[in-house]
Amino acid sequence: MMRGRSDGAQKKRLLTSVGIVAIFLLFLYLYFGNKSNGESALEYGSRSLRKLGSSYLGGDEDGDLGSKQDDASSKLALEDGDDGLVPKSFPVCDDRHSELIPCLDRHLIYQMRLKLDLSLMEHYERHCPLPERRYNCLIPPPSGYKVPIKWPKSRDEVWKANIPHTHLAHEKSDQNWMVEKGEKIAFPGGGTHFHYGADKYISSIANMLNFSDNNLNNEGRLRTVLDVGCGVASFGAYLLSSDIIAMSLAPNDVHQNQIQFALERGIPADLGVLGTKRLPYPSRSFEFAHCSRCRIDWLQRDGILLLELDRLLRPGGYFAYSSPEAYAQDEEDLRIWQQMSALVERMCWKIAEKRNQTVIWVKPLTNDCYMEREPGTQPPLCQSDDDPDAVWGVKMEACITRYSDHDHRTHGSGLAPWPARLTAPPPRLADFGYSSEMWEKDTKLWQRRVENYWNLLSPKISSDTLRNVMDMKANLGSLGAALKEKDVWVMNVVPEDGPNTLKLVYDRGLIGTIHNWCEAYSTYPRTYDLLHAWSVFSDIEKKGCSGEDLLIEMDRIVRPTGFVIIRDKQPVIEFVKKYLGALHWEAVGTAVSYSDPDQEGDELVFVIQKKLWLTSESFRDTE
């Protein structure tokens, strides 16, 4: 009897304890749930990284971190009535992945045991994870992250917490690349070959070329620049005041986070390397290329890297080379200079000017020099069936790209000076069979659309809210053209499998790149203030790619408090709306865009803002 009463009392105590614990857990859930909804910065615990397939919440051994989800739910569910399953949340990556670039992840290369030639820089080229190795989680900001400083102040300083890397400040302390100043990192505008400032260096180059007023834009005839091995992009930063836009290019190498610094500053820049594949830009895109102590071996593989620059330069384009080989007198530098001089002479380049530490070569305006070379001269001309504008995953060739018949006849590209070229129909329009009337119609259409976008955004933005803009499907670049009067720059992205209209984007004086949105983009997290996705979700659905993957990738790219504009069919908008809570995105507005005569069906415009959320660790540091 006594043991029975004791067992009963024990059961009652157990039930009471369980009840108390349940009430306590419920209280914690209600308290912290309401608290996180009320904070301006949402707080999340740091959770482990999970590697899954294209369905972000699909099952594997880590399935306890998220709800199970049918593979079909990662599709766009474009059929009516297919609601799909909505995730309550996405896991948060471990804090050490706050700078993850999926297709430039050195750890992935090691894990997959890829046999890459380090001497050819293959390890700095894109190598994307297979579906089973993709990351499914939201990239957390670093500890103490703050909303970035606004342009134009950001040109000269950024928050150190946002990019907590001071390696270059110490390594390049004598060259004025960057300087630590309390909570900020300052950029005095120096470089390896322009210690006294990029502005003076740019003026000196213009003076070497006898351009009026020492202005490198040459009365609007020089607009697009490629700066290879750009460092923290101060050269490109100081070109902007001359109405020149540079694609500042550098790999994710030992000079930590150069491109991340550039984009944080609000300077046009991209991750890339002169390795084995063509850079993702069409032929004849740039009027000027620049290398200031860029540590590139231009003589390797029969001059293949210099020939890649040659492909990218317009007729009469310049290459400014600031390096010891151009002025030093020791035996090795003299040997390199002699061999480079012989190579560029065979390429029909001529010295425009050589002064102090810099030499500037200029390309010919026509094919005449190429045709007059002795038979068998190296490097050879490219084969007639070679497409100089095919760049996505295309290997470089050690050959000279001839000009088109049009460029040869007109002794140049025939482009209007900037800013008239922004709207003037370019000669290469004929390559696509497009008319001038169609060009002008598209330009005006996007001017109206951008006005509508700004009306939707106006309650949330001021004149300095946006700086780095990405048009994920740029087509002719008319959205970027319509933004000319805004204090922004646009990375115009053209799909790798569509009409290669990127050369028209460059012809109108804008910059951009080729990309496949079934893969991650080559940029650091939190680098763009505004993403514009026109029919991008519909396009990748046709390829069988995951809409969830694209949403996670867009979340990685866009800055906290940044915006996303999705212009697509209604089923796509409904699909995206299901994931707003999981992504910590907030709807700003929706509008109907009635179909144009050449368009099938109406489109919806959906404007979203990304909330600023922090992990437990970074949240504590900002208290």
Steps between C-alpha positions, in 0.01 A plus 500: 500500500772744597690433171183556298435841660865591443476408127186708462655804666805461281283497185316812617830681563626394157185627327521827692866546399423430135216752513721769652771441239243516219357829631851643533591402145176650371577824685850512347358439153240775534741745662790463258274461197330832575831663587664405171203633306528833677874558459641701211767232467370145524705269722573137420719238658794383292421160354714244326554489125309237307580368156195388302374477145303755303206465740622697800302311761534158345590205720845385606674413822455860619128496440422608857601858414204561272165358394495220245392625161403331177742564211217648297465788745835641390351555156301810425161326516379685193197271461183641655400345827843368594566676829814307591640484853628814664809479723468661842862606482828439323799400710768762561853419387776484755656842565825396336314487166404868508711562186408186307527514119368156396672475160829645627519298820856380561375238749281345231799468268692314770203277588436404138873440442490693174823469305567862411809665358594765754747661261209573263283646780235231451435495874374859475252416226139393557440146632140463613379237748294207377135500613574270795772736622305826481445704814140543600540763769474875537836677512534693829662843511830522691517594864404865555372554145355845424301641211771615254611862480324680215651618172691724436644492852551125464762555229739606774394293804310187604410333830779267607246261656341439159827374351718411799822458302792735560770294328536746212514800732819355649650339189446811284550759776767682296277519191183661643261227389305506825545615859337392827324789677316382809174329397561582134739418221600803291613498135738790422494417127854364476637201315823315436591733212307807608595569862393863463146422394305342217368838384850634424597170337191510274575858399857403414377221269264743325793739464711225343228454238464876443131496593348844554495633857689185610159328511522131415145487362633676187182701444280195549688269263651295786227357723556132596817379674625158612729517805661159551657424837318805631586479872228680696387676177613854579594547133140424400365709788674815381406442134132543583528878536619508135188318376706184451382165634753224571449130544746453787606136495699290747496139623414381849869452578755573773416872485204445724158624393608763246176481302292485817660828609434651156131408503458608861637838388241517220749455215421281195701178537489127435688188605697345217840384385701476181549125517395246237152623402386813329380778724118522489494812282443527124762604249565873448346597836764739639674810371776471757666222701722560800750299702687668782742249654233236447744207535394336172746310285399638160752286313372161612347255250594697189355821643151354541403740782606807301302362206194478726539871572534553126165323446332731751643830373319707239676617181746768605473389863780560751687280747675690782767291670669628817761252616876470557539334159401834343782697663743286705846422364594173668561197281171318564281806454680585176449146370125512574471847344674390181282190465177693572599769250560236233167328579285813484675607178396170338149571635510834313494709817706818503636708787283808545725638776756377753582712802638434849347175625230462235475396137177535298444286191225558244321246279462553125176643362471252212602151393764635258801427723378146570470423129844645424689277744740240362346151458551288811536799732406417858253541656270391216165651411202317651309261276214651302247283686620620842229704677683770697183571702456141626636514855307281746742218585693555174875438507733782398681467169844640424385678186413851379134588461437686177258791481163469335460627147310801638776598744764448234318722250419776750845501665348444845184397684290787367362577846372843599686677783364463853230577604336498153597133455278406796189532282637509142444169312846334477633346176506149652120518530494360146667178627165411660276622222360767731382832358569848632128538563497189719802633693335835563174334602681277753687800642177695554318196641760453774503870579131469588558181694781651706275796585239254625762313702606820672139580584472161670833546680453865594353439849812298588791679333671839483745633243798314651334169596608307189842477340585149370227371267487167315270442205485119496367487143613818332403427136598828324602681818209742486431480873859606567464781246182621672692527829757745361374792708502294822822481700534126435695264277358181347651156450313386188478119494412321176407126507757271346241317284311798359585757235843637591376856529775587748705655219213749449512579873870584468439694179266732687774572757384268778664192652384147571573129484372165373354259757285189548254550787484126564838562668620740768637837388867585556467766765532528875188499718323832568637688198192643320234746617244408235441188289267516202374161379296524180364153408812339651295251705295399195822451303670270750177300546518412131852368565378285791692703758382572854316818585601454863867491401458830319322662795779396737760630254322834467485524879876438510571777250268774623603718793295509822232770456553466121224442246391240244269578208349192338320552170338176390178303451251483786576134594864597549405790727276269704786251528737769630243629749497159672866542594501856633484392863765231460736748334416789737391708205220753518253591225517868402248515217343325201391644166353362178694562181264462209644306212675667214387404148806277456460330839288202597279569801523756774783523752497588867761717667580394855730718714664348808736625769748280685491545876816546702539190712796397712623184666513480878871582502481800268182625669677508837787697345263772378314542829 
